[in-house]
XYZ file of C-alpha atoms in Angstrom:
67
model
C 42.021 27.537 -5.994
C 42.816 31.103 -4.971
C 40.294 32.473 -2.553
C 41.657 36.004 -2.233
C 43.663 37.817 -4.877
C 45.347 41.181 -4.456
C 45.922 43.305 -7.562
C 48.299 46.254 -7.652
C 47.273 48.836 -10.256
C 43.569 49.422 -9.701
C 43.200 52.352 -12.100
C 44.820 50.721 -15.131
C 43.249 48.581 -17.819
C 44.044 45.266 -16.109
C 43.097 46.485 -12.633
C 39.747 47.816 -13.838
C 38.974 44.435 -15.378
C 39.813 42.503 -12.203
C 37.843 44.862 -9.949
C 34.625 43.250 -11.239
C 35.218 40.074 -9.219
C 34.227 39.583 -5.586
C 37.313 37.622 -4.513
C 39.744 40.187 -5.938
C 40.909 43.288 -4.097
C 42.409 45.979 -6.293
C 44.536 48.742 -4.816
C 45.893 51.944 -6.270
C 49.079 53.905 -5.643
C 47.472 55.836 -2.787
C 47.110 52.561 -0.905
C 50.471 51.099 -1.958
C 53.079 53.149 -3.764
C 55.923 51.082 -5.228
C 58.309 53.895 -4.301
C 57.606 52.903 -0.680
C 58.474 49.175 -0.717
C 58.241 48.714 3.055
C 54.608 49.826 3.027
C 53.868 47.518 0.095
C 55.445 44.594 1.948
C 53.409 45.320 5.039
C 50.221 45.498 2.983
C 50.997 42.153 1.344
C 51.525 40.371 4.643
C 48.491 41.967 6.301
C 46.160 41.283 3.368
C 46.130 37.515 3.806
C 45.904 37.106 0.050
C 46.486 33.791 -1.699
C 47.904 35.373 -4.857
C 49.182 38.731 -6.079
C 48.941 40.268 -9.530
C 51.177 43.225 -10.304
C 49.599 45.282 -13.072
C 51.398 48.510 -12.199
C 52.772 50.374 -15.193
C 54.362 53.724 -15.907
C 52.842 54.815 -19.176
C 54.084 58.393 -19.588
C 56.660 57.577 -22.265
C 57.924 61.129 -22.684
C 58.670 61.539 -18.955
C 60.031 57.996 -18.627
C 62.708 58.747 -21.227
C 63.913 61.819 -19.337
C 64.002 60.395 -15.813
């Protein structure tokens, strides 16, 4: 049994769904930006979570094809 779950991607479809549950903490890119992996690592270790769900997605197709 997972007591505490950490979800990356709070503002997306999956993150919004999980935010309804008491034992799940959802975070957005302001709290943990994947372009800053050291900060994400630190957050993971400090959170004390039992499980992590990564629901982060880049959905701007037009910009993704030009980057």
